[in-house]
PDB file of C-alpha atoms and ligand atoms in Angstrom:
ATOM      1  CA  MET A   1      -0.061   0.051   0.109  1.00 83.00           C
ATOM      2  CA  THR A   2       1.192   3.419  -0.866  1.00 92.00           C
ATOM      3  CA  ASP A   3       0.840   6.399   1.110  1.00 97.00           C
ATOM      4  CA  LEU A   4       0.921   9.122  -1.456  1.00 97.00           C
ATOM      5  CA  ILE A   5      -2.157  10.916  -0.681  1.00 98.00           C
ATOM      6  CA  TYR A   6      -1.407  11.035   2.989  1.00 98.00           C
ATOM      7  CA  GLN A   7       2.247  12.461   2.251  1.00 98.00           C
ATOM      8  CA  SER A   8       0.536  15.072  -0.142  1.00 98.00           C
ATOM      9  CA  ILE A   9      -1.781  16.184   2.747  1.00 98.00           C
ATOM     10  CA  THR A  10       0.914  16.134   5.387  1.00 98.00           C
ATOM     11  CA  GLY A  11       3.442  17.763   3.256  1.00 98.00           C
ATOM     12  CA  LYS A  12       1.158  20.509   2.495  1.00 98.00           C
ATOM     13  CA  LYS A  13       0.194  20.987   6.041  1.00 97.00           C
ATOM     14  CA  LYS A  14       3.880  21.188   6.916  1.00 97.00           C
ATOM     15  CA  ALA A  15       4.297  23.899   4.363  1.00 97.00           C
ATOM     16  CA  GLY A  16       1.235  25.925   5.629  1.00 95.00           C
ATOM     17  CA  LYS A  17      -0.847  25.124   2.501  1.00 98.00           C
ATOM     18  CA  LYS A  18      -4.264  24.727   2.711  1.00 98.00           C
ATOM     19  CA  SER A  19      -6.216  22.124   0.522  1.00 98.00           C
ATOM     20  CA  PHE A  20      -9.692  21.750  -1.143  1.00 98.00           C
ATOM     21  CA  ALA A  21     -11.602  18.655  -1.556  1.00 98.00           C
ATOM     22  CA  VAL A  22     -14.772  18.499  -3.863  1.00 98.00           C
ATOM     23  CA  LEU A  23     -17.168  16.007  -2.889  1.00 98.00           C
ATOM     24  CA  ILE A  24     -18.958  14.249  -5.598  1.00 96.00           C
ATOM     25  CA  ASP A  25     -21.969  12.275  -4.656  1.00 94.00           C
ATOM     26  CA  PRO A  26     -22.382   9.382  -7.046  1.00 93.00           C
ATOM     27  CA  ASP A  27     -26.097   9.292  -6.739  1.00 91.00           C
ATOM     28  CA  LYS A  28     -26.160  13.010  -8.427  1.00 92.00           C
ATOM     29  CA  VAL A  29     -24.037  12.448 -11.265  1.00 94.00           C
ATOM     30  CA  ASP A  30     -23.813  11.178 -14.839  1.00 94.00           C
ATOM     31  CA  ASN A  31     -21.203  11.384 -17.269  1.00 95.00           C
ATOM     32  CA  ARG A  32     -21.960  14.809 -18.537  1.00 96.00           C
ATOM     33  CA  LYS A  33     -21.971  16.066 -15.161  1.00 96.00           C
ATOM     34  CA  ILE A  34     -18.711  14.643 -14.292  1.00 97.00           C
ATOM     35  CA  THR A  35     -17.176  16.018 -17.152  1.00 97.00           C
ATOM     36  CA  GLU A  36     -18.309  19.445 -16.167  1.00 97.00           C
ATOM     37  CA  LEU A  37     -17.088  18.932 -12.888  1.00 97.00           C
ATOM     38  CA  VAL A  38     -13.670  17.425 -13.609  1.00 97.00           C
ATOM     39  CA  GLN A  39     -13.031  20.352 -16.036  1.00 98.00           C
ATOM     40  CA  LEU A  40     -13.687  23.026 -13.492  1.00 98.00           C
ATOM     41  CA  THR A  41     -11.812  21.247 -10.798  1.00 98.00           C
ATOM     42  CA  SER A  42      -8.809  20.780 -13.127  1.00 97.00           C
ATOM     43  CA  GLU A  43      -8.943  24.467 -14.061  1.00 98.00           C
ATOM     44  CA  ALA A  44      -9.220  25.460 -10.371  1.00 98.00           C
ATOM     45  CA  SER A  45      -6.206  23.321  -9.182  1.00 98.00           C
ATOM     46  CA  VAL A  46      -8.726  21.423  -6.557  1.00 98.00           C
ATOM     47  CA  ASP A  47      -6.416  19.152  -4.647  1.00 98.00           C
ATOM     48  CA  TYR A  48      -8.500  16.112  -3.968  1.00 98.00           C
ATOM     49  CA  LEU A  49     -11.906  14.599  -5.264  1.00 98.00           C
ATOM     50  CA  LEU A  50     -13.920  12.848  -2.345  1.00 98.00           C
ATOM     51  CA  VAL A  51     -16.393  10.520  -3.815  1.00 97.00           C
ATOM     52  CA  GLY A  52     -19.134   9.090  -1.591  1.00 94.00           C
ATOM     53  CA  GLY A  53     -22.114   9.720   0.684  1.00 80.00           C
ATOM     54  CA  SER A  54     -23.957   8.670   3.684  1.00 73.00           C
ATOM     55  CA  LEU A  55     -26.583   7.143   1.863  1.00 71.00           C
ATOM     56  CA  VAL A  56     -25.696   6.110  -1.783  1.00 69.00           C
ATOM     57  CA  ILE A  57     -28.601   4.560  -3.661  1.00 73.00           C
ATOM     58  CA  SER A  58     -27.129   4.083  -6.839  1.00 76.00           C
ATOM     59  CA  ASN A  59     -24.969   1.057  -7.882  1.00 80.00           C
ATOM     60  CA  HIS A  60     -22.458   2.742 -10.384  1.00 91.00           C
ATOM     61  CA  LEU A  61     -19.473   3.863  -7.910  1.00 94.00           C
ATOM     62  CA  ASP A  62     -17.247   1.937 -10.173  1.00 95.00           C
ATOM     63  CA  GLU A  63     -18.256   3.764 -13.065  1.00 95.00           C
ATOM     64  CA  VAL A  64     -18.336   7.137 -11.701  1.00 96.00           C
ATOM     65  CA  VAL A  65     -14.824   6.650 -10.243  1.00 97.00           C
ATOM     66  CA  LYS A  66     -13.445   5.270 -13.784  1.00 97.00           C
ATOM     67  CA  GLU A  67     -14.830   8.008 -15.654  1.00 97.00           C
ATOM     68  CA  ILE A  68     -13.387  10.474 -13.293  1.00 98.00           C
ATOM     69  CA  LYS A  69     -10.027   8.945 -13.283  1.00 98.00           C
ATOM     70  CA  LYS A  70     -10.148   8.789 -17.206  1.00 97.00           C
ATOM     71  CA  GLN A  71     -10.747  12.493 -17.405  1.00 97.00           C
ATOM     72  CA  CYS A  72      -8.092  13.828 -14.716  1.00 97.00           C
ATOM     73  CA  SER A  73      -4.989  12.912 -12.677  1.00 97.00           C
ATOM     74  CA  THR A  74      -6.563  14.800  -9.333  1.00 98.00           C
ATOM     75  CA  PRO A  75      -6.586  11.857  -6.535  1.00 98.00           C
ATOM     76  CA  VAL A  76      -9.958  10.183  -5.755  1.00 98.00           C
ATOM     77  CA  ILE A  77     -10.308   9.359  -2.303  1.00 98.00           C
ATOM     78  CA  LEU A  78     -13.506   7.307  -1.282  1.00 97.00           C
ATOM     79  CA  PHE A  79     -15.661   8.890   1.361  1.00 96.00           C
ATOM     80  CA  PRO A  80     -17.949   5.681   2.279  1.00 94.00           C
ATOM     81  CA  GLY A  81     -20.978   6.046   4.207  1.00 87.00           C
ATOM     82  CA  THR A  82     -21.602   2.228   4.012  1.00 86.00           C
ATOM     83  CA  PRO A  83     -18.847  -0.340   3.741  1.00 86.00           C
ATOM     84  CA  SER A  84     -20.096  -1.469   0.335  1.00 85.00           C
ATOM     85  CA  GLN A  85     -18.599   1.840  -1.179  1.00 91.00           C
ATOM     86  CA  VAL A  86     -15.499   0.520  -2.046  1.00 94.00           C
ATOM     87  CA  SER A  87     -13.901   0.840  -5.470  1.00 95.00           C
ATOM     88  CA  ARG A  88     -10.587  -0.496  -6.418  1.00 96.00           C
ATOM     89  CA  TYR A  89     -10.361   2.361  -9.190  1.00 97.00           C
ATOM     90  CA  ALA A  90     -10.007   5.082  -6.756  1.00 98.00           C
ATOM     91  CA  ASN A  91      -6.557   5.973  -5.175  1.00 98.00           C
ATOM     92  CA  GLY A  92      -7.516   5.977  -1.475  1.00 98.00           C
ATOM     93  CA  LEU A  93     -10.381   5.778   0.945  1.00 98.00           C
ATOM     94  CA  LEU A  94     -11.116   7.251   4.202  1.00 98.00           C
ATOM     95  CA  TYR A  95     -11.421   4.565   6.914  1.00 97.00           C
ATOM     96  CA  LEU A  96     -13.891   6.486   8.791  1.00 96.00           C
ATOM     97  CA  SER A  97     -14.362   5.391  12.698  1.00 97.00           C
ATOM     98  CA  LEU A  98     -17.347   7.710  14.073  1.00 96.00           C
ATOM     99  CA  ILE A  99     -15.432   8.635  17.254  1.00 98.00           C
ATOM    100  CA  SER A 100     -17.995  11.484  18.142  1.00 97.00           C
ATOM    101  CA  GLY A 101     -20.732   8.856  18.456  1.00 95.00           C
ATOM    102  CA  ARG A 102     -21.107   5.776  20.643  1.00 94.00           C
ATOM    103  CA  ASN A 103     -22.466   3.614  18.278  1.00 94.00           C
ATOM    104  CA  ALA A 104     -20.260   0.418  18.121  1.00 95.00           C
ATOM    105  CA  GLU A 105     -21.069  -0.474  14.556  1.00 94.00           C
ATOM    106  CA  LEU A 106     -19.726   2.567  13.173  1.00 94.00           C
ATOM    107  CA  LEU A 107     -16.825   2.693  15.662  1.00 96.00           C
ATOM    108  CA  ILE A 108     -15.278  -0.780  14.838  1.00 97.00           C
ATOM    109  CA  GLY A 109     -18.241  -3.078  13.686  1.00 95.00           C
ATOM    110  CA  GLN A 110     -18.379  -2.448  10.059  1.00 94.00           C
ATOM    111  CA  HIS A 111     -14.639  -2.250   9.799  1.00 96.00           C
ATOM    112  CA  VAL A 112     -14.480  -5.675  11.201  1.00 96.00           C
ATOM    113  CA  ILE A 113     -16.844  -7.062   8.264  1.00 94.00           C
ATOM    114  CA  SER A 114     -15.364  -4.994   5.696  1.00 94.00           C
ATOM    115  CA  ALA A 115     -11.678  -5.435   6.668  1.00 96.00           C
ATOM    116  CA  PRO A 116     -10.849  -8.385   4.231  1.00 96.00           C
ATOM    117  CA  PHE A 117     -11.902  -6.682   0.881  1.00 93.00           C
ATOM    118  CA  VAL A 118     -10.860  -3.153   1.985  1.00 96.00           C
ATOM    119  CA  LYS A 119      -7.597  -4.500   2.351  1.00 96.00           C
ATOM    120  CA  GLN A 120      -7.898  -6.593  -0.954  1.00 96.00           C
ATOM    121  CA  SER A 121      -8.691  -3.342  -2.734  1.00 95.00           C
ATOM    122  CA  GLY A 122      -5.055  -2.195  -2.672  1.00 96.00           C
ATOM    123  CA  LEU A 123      -6.281   1.318  -2.103  1.00 98.00           C
ATOM    124  CA  GLU A 124      -4.465   3.733   0.392  1.00 98.00           C
ATOM    125  CA  ILE A 125      -6.297   3.552   3.645  1.00 98.00           C
ATOM    126  CA  ILE A 126      -6.174   6.537   5.627  1.00 98.00           C
ATOM    127  CA  SER A 127      -7.403   5.852   8.870  1.00 98.00           C
ATOM    128  CA  THR A 128      -9.984   8.848   9.854  1.00 98.00           C
ATOM    129  CA  GLY A 129     -11.234  10.133  13.152  1.00 98.00           C
ATOM    130  CA  TYR A 130     -14.851  11.191  11.953  1.00 97.00           C
ATOM    131  CA  MET A 131     -16.445  13.711  14.259  1.00 98.00           C
ATOM    132  CA  VAL A 132     -20.287  14.777  13.445  1.00 96.00           C
ATOM    133  CA  ILE A 133     -21.015  18.239  14.717  1.00 97.00           C
ATOM    134  CA  ASP A 134     -24.608  19.640  15.246  1.00 96.00           C
ATOM    135  CA  GLY A 135     -25.456  21.766  12.116  1.00 95.00           C
ATOM    136  CA  GLY A 136     -28.439  22.835  13.287  1.00 93.00           C
ATOM    137  CA  ALA A 137     -30.805  20.335  11.797  1.00 86.00           C
ATOM    138  CA  PRO A 138     -31.028  16.490  11.279  1.00 84.00           C
ATOM    139  CA  THR A 139     -28.647  15.534   8.326  1.00 82.00           C
ATOM    140  CA  THR A 140     -28.396  12.355   6.546  1.00 83.00           C
ATOM    141  CA  VAL A 141     -25.171  11.551   8.338  1.00 82.00           C
ATOM    142  CA  SER A 142     -26.906  12.242  11.862  1.00 81.00           C
ATOM    143  CA  TYR A 143     -29.969  10.025  11.247  1.00 84.00           C
ATOM    144  CA  ILE A 144     -28.110   7.137   9.356  1.00 82.00           C
ATOM    145  CA  SER A 145     -25.417   6.992  12.331  1.00 84.00           C
ATOM    146  CA  ASN A 146     -28.040   7.012  14.767  1.00 85.00           C
ATOM    147  CA  ALA A 147     -25.272   8.876  17.074  1.00 87.00           C
ATOM    148  CA  SER A 148     -25.612  12.322  18.835  1.00 92.00           C
ATOM    149  CA  PRO A 149     -23.450  14.664  17.240  1.00 95.00           C
ATOM    150  CA  ILE A 150     -21.295  16.894  19.345  1.00 97.00           C
ATOM    151  CA  PRO A 151     -23.184  19.960  20.410  1.00 97.00           C
ATOM    152  CA  SER A 152     -21.851  22.864  18.098  1.00 97.00           C
ATOM    153  CA  ASN A 153     -20.915  25.209  21.254  1.00 97.00           C
ATOM    154  CA  LYS A 154     -18.819  22.366  22.882  1.00 98.00           C
ATOM    155  CA  SER A 155     -15.597  22.983  21.528  1.00 98.00           C
ATOM    156  CA  GLU A 156     -14.048  21.196  24.784  1.00 98.00           C
ATOM    157  CA  ILE A 157     -15.784  17.884  23.842  1.00 98.00           C
ATOM    158  CA  ALA A 158     -14.703  18.172  20.205  1.00 98.00           C
ATOM    159  CA  MET A 159     -10.955  19.047  21.414  1.00 99.00           C
ATOM    160  CA  CYS A 160     -11.011  15.948  23.738  1.00 98.00           C
ATOM    161  CA  THR A 161     -12.392  13.707  21.032  1.00 98.00           C
ATOM    162  CA  ALA A 162      -9.838  14.853  18.502  1.00 99.00           C
ATOM    163  CA  MET A 163      -6.832  14.399  20.784  1.00 99.00           C
ATOM    164  CA  ALA A 164      -8.269  10.778  21.795  1.00 98.00           C
ATOM    165  CA  GLY A 165      -8.495  10.082  17.901  1.00 98.00           C
ATOM    166  CA  GLU A 166      -4.875  11.128  17.403  1.00 98.00           C
ATOM    167  CA  MET A 167      -3.693   9.342  20.124  1.00 98.00           C
ATOM    168  CA  LEU A 168      -5.296   6.228  19.047  1.00 98.00           C
ATOM    169  CA  GLY A 169      -3.395   6.593  15.795  1.00 98.00           C
ATOM    170  CA  MET A 170      -5.717   7.978  13.526  1.00 98.00           C
ATOM    171  CA  LYS A 171      -4.056   9.879  10.762  1.00 98.00           C
ATOM    172  CA  LEU A 172      -6.802  12.485  10.206  1.00 98.00           C
ATOM    173  CA  ILE A 173      -9.556  14.080  11.858  1.00 99.00           C
ATOM    174  CA  TYR A 174     -12.724  15.002   9.860  1.00 98.00           C
ATOM    175  CA  MET A 175     -15.130  17.392  11.491  1.00 98.00           C
ATOM    176  CA  ASP A 176     -18.345  17.093   9.479  1.00 97.00           C
ATOM    177  CA  ALA A 177     -21.516  19.420  10.135  1.00 96.00           C
ATOM    178  CA  GLY A 178     -23.331  17.138   7.689  1.00 93.00           C
ATOM    179  CA  SER A 179     -24.262  17.754   4.055  1.00 92.00           C
ATOM    180  CA  GLY A 180     -26.216  20.750   3.610  1.00 91.00           C
ATOM    181  CA  ALA A 181     -25.813  21.706   7.363  1.00 95.00           C
ATOM    182  CA  GLU A 182     -27.809  24.920   8.125  1.00 95.00           C
ATOM    183  CA  ARG A 183     -24.985  25.894  10.515  1.00 97.00           C
ATOM    184  CA  PRO A 184     -21.407  25.097   9.524  1.00 98.00           C
ATOM    185  CA  ILE A 185     -18.842  24.224  12.164  1.00 98.00           C
ATOM    186  CA  THR A 186     -17.863  27.493  13.808  1.00 98.00           C
ATOM    187  CA  GLU A 187     -14.458  29.102  13.672  1.00 98.00           C
ATOM    188  CA  ALA A 188     -14.058  28.862  17.340  1.00 98.00           C
ATOM    189  CA  MET A 189     -14.397  25.079  17.347  1.00 98.00           C
ATOM    190  CA  ILE A 190     -12.068  24.580  14.309  1.00 99.00           C
ATOM    191  CA  ALA A 191      -9.213  27.010  15.975  1.00 98.00           C
ATOM    192  CA  ALA A 192      -9.989  24.956  19.436  1.00 98.00           C
ATOM    193  CA  VAL A 193      -9.367  21.679  17.738  1.00 99.00           C
ATOM    194  CA  ALA A 194      -6.620  22.625  15.384  1.00 98.00           C
ATOM    195  CA  GLY A 195      -4.734  23.880  18.590  1.00 98.00           C
ATOM    196  CA  VAL A 196      -4.511  20.501  20.351  1.00 98.00           C
ATOM    197  CA  ILE A 197      -3.799  17.926  17.402  1.00 98.00           C
ATOM    198  CA  ASP A 198      -0.917  17.650  15.102  1.00 98.00           C
ATOM    199  CA  ILE A 199      -2.609  15.494  12.372  1.00 98.00           C
ATOM    200  CA  PRO A 200      -4.185  17.124   9.651  1.00 98.00           C
ATOM    201  CA  LEU A 201      -7.915  18.724  10.164  1.00 98.00           C
ATOM    202  CA  VAL A 202     -10.502  18.121   7.731  1.00 99.00           C
ATOM    203  CA  ILE A 203     -13.586  20.317   7.704  1.00 98.00           C
ATOM    204  CA  GLY A 204     -16.842  19.952   5.908  1.00 98.00           C
ATOM    205  CA  GLY A 205     -20.725  20.300   5.925  1.00 97.00           C
ATOM    206  CA  GLY A 206     -22.562  23.561   5.007  1.00 97.00           C
ATOM    207  CA  ILE A 207     -19.875  25.516   3.608  1.00 98.00           C
ATOM    208  CA  SER A 208     -21.379  27.548   0.608  1.00 98.00           C
ATOM    209  CA  ASP A 209     -19.141  30.520   0.083  1.00 97.00           C
ATOM    210  CA  PRO A 210     -15.414  31.490  -0.289  1.00 98.00           C
ATOM    211  CA  GLU A 211     -15.472  33.481   2.873  1.00 98.00           C
ATOM    212  CA  LYS A 212     -16.341  30.739   5.063  1.00 98.00           C
ATOM    213  CA  ALA A 213     -13.856  28.236   3.383  1.00 98.00           C
ATOM    214  CA  TYR A 214     -11.344  31.194   3.882  1.00 98.00           C
ATOM    215  CA  LEU A 215     -12.120  31.711   7.414  1.00 98.00           C
ATOM    216  CA  ASN A 216     -12.045  28.079   8.213  1.00 98.00           C
ATOM    217  CA  CYS A 217      -8.603  27.667   6.912  1.00 98.00           C
ATOM    218  CA  LYS A 218      -7.493  30.773   8.846  1.00 98.00           C
ATOM    219  CA  ALA A 219      -8.963  29.085  12.077  1.00 98.00           C
ATOM    220  CA  GLY A 220      -6.900  26.184  11.303  1.00 98.00           C
ATOM    221  CA  ALA A 221      -8.723  23.692   8.871  1.00 98.00           C
ATOM    222  CA  ASP A 222      -6.178  22.057   6.688  1.00 98.00           C
ATOM    223  CA  VAL A 223      -8.647  20.593   4.164  1.00 98.00           C
ATOM    224  CA  ILE A 224     -12.136  22.173   3.391  1.00 98.00           C
ATOM    225  CA  VAL A 225     -14.487  19.652   1.851  1.00 98.00           C
ATOM    226  CA  VAL A 226     -17.459  21.366  -0.213  1.00 98.00           C
ATOM    227  CA  GLY A 227     -20.315  19.250  -1.872  1.00 97.00           C
ATOM    228  CA  ASN A 228     -23.814  20.556  -1.713  1.00 96.00           C
ATOM    229  CA  ALA A 229     -23.083  24.082  -2.797  1.00 98.00           C
ATOM    230  CA  ILE A 230     -21.000  22.979  -5.701  1.00 97.00           C
ATOM    231  CA  GLU A 231     -23.986  20.560  -6.929  1.00 95.00           C
ATOM    232  CA  LYS A 232     -26.289  23.762  -7.006  1.00 96.00           C
ATOM    233  CA  ASN A 233     -23.550  25.887  -8.507  1.00 97.00           C
ATOM    234  CA  PRO A 234     -20.588  24.303 -10.016  1.00 97.00           C
ATOM    235  CA  SER A 235     -18.977  27.543 -10.760  1.00 95.00           C
ATOM    236  CA  LEU A 236     -18.438  28.040  -6.990  1.00 98.00           C
ATOM    237  CA  ILE A 237     -15.453  25.372  -7.441  1.00 98.00           C
ATOM    238  CA  ARG A 238     -13.396  28.235  -8.801  1.00 98.00           C
ATOM    239  CA  GLU A 239     -13.999  31.107  -6.226  1.00 98.00           C
ATOM    240  CA  ILE A 240     -13.855  28.642  -3.182  1.00 98.00           C
ATOM    241  CA  SER A 241     -10.755  27.155  -4.550  1.00 98.00           C
ATOM    242  CA  ALA A 242      -8.984  30.607  -5.145  1.00 98.00           C
ATOM    243  CA  ALA A 243     -10.087  31.708  -1.515  1.00 98.00           C
ATOM    244  CA  ILE A 244      -8.641  28.602  -0.029  1.00 98.00           C
ATOM    245  CA  HIS A 245      -5.296  28.746  -1.985  1.00 98.00           C
ATOM    246  CA  SER A 246      -4.877  32.317  -1.216  1.00 98.00           C
ATOM    247  CA  VAL A 247      -4.589  31.933   2.709  1.00 97.00           C
ATOM    248  CA  PRO A 248      -1.288  33.099   3.537  1.00 94.00           C
ATOM    249  CA  VAL A 249       1.279  30.407   4.166  1.00 89.00           C
ATOM    250  CA  ASN A 250       2.409  31.885   7.684  1.00 68.00           C
ATOM    251  CA  LEU A 251      -0.867  31.475   9.410  1.00 52.00           C
TER     252      LEU A 251
HETATM  253  C1  LIG B   1     -20.614  16.089   4.053  1.00 59.21           C
HETATM  254  O1  LIG B   1     -18.559  17.463   4.599  1.00 59.21           O
HETATM  255  C2  LIG B   1     -19.324  16.874   3.352  1.00 59.21           C
HETATM  256  O2  LIG B   1     -20.416  15.144   4.617  1.00 59.21           O
HETATM  257  C3  LIG B   1     -19.853  18.286   2.770  1.00 59.21           C
HETATM  258  O3  LIG B   1     -20.761  18.819   3.204  1.00 59.21           O
HETATM  259  O4  LIG B   1     -22.436  18.663   1.018  1.00 59.21           O
HETATM  260  O5  LIG B   1     -22.691  20.584   2.894  1.00 59.21           O
HETATM  261  O6  LIG B   1     -20.954  20.789   1.171  1.00 59.21           O
HETATM  262  P1  LIG B   1     -21.808  19.621   2.248  1.00 59.21           P
END
C-alpha cells in the first residue's frame, strides 16, 4: 500500500498550504456532469476529489470513479457512508471511525466486516477519526449514524475527542456538520481543535461560500470539503478554490 495521498496532505500542512476537496455524490452525477465537474476542478487546481455519501442509492460507484480517473489526474479518495462503497479504481479511502458517536457498529463493527475486501482493494487506506458536529438540523449522516452529534458550542468535547483520535493512531480528523448543514462548524471550534492536534484537520458540512472556506482555513482547517453548494452551483469551485489557496502560508 502506498501513502502518496497522506504524504501529499501532510506535506501541504507542513508547508502551511491549505487544500480543497470537492465531494462528488455518485447518486447525483452522470457522465455529462462528471465532465463538467472534472473540467472545473482541474482548471481551479482542486487538490482532491472525494467520492461518496452517507446514503448512496445507485450502484454505479465503479463507473463514476473510472470516468473521473479517465478525465483527470486529481487523486480520488473514497468517503464511504457504508462498507459497500469501495471501488478499487480510486486512489485512496478514508477509513472512517465515528469517534464522536457511541454506536459500536460505526466505531469498529462495520470495519471488522469489511476489513478483508478493503485490504484486498489495494487502495491507500487513511485511518480517519470522523466527528459529526451539530449543524442545526438533522442531516443524513446524523440520522443514519443513529448517534448524537457533538453540540456546536461544546468545543471542549470536540477537542478531547480529536485528541483521543490522534492518540489512538488516527491519521486525520474530519469534523463534519453534515451535508447541507444549516450551520457549518464555527471557527471557534475549528481553532480549538486545530490547537490540540498535530494531524491534519478536515472540515466540511454546509460550507457554501469562499469567505467561510477562507475563515475556516485561517482558524486552522487543513482541508476544506464542499459538496452540496457545488452541486447547486458548480462555478463556486473556482471561487472557493481561489479563496482556500490564497490563505497566507504563515498562518
Ligand atoms: C458532507 O462534509 C461533507 O459530509 C460536505 O458537506 O455537502 O454540505 O458541502 P456539504
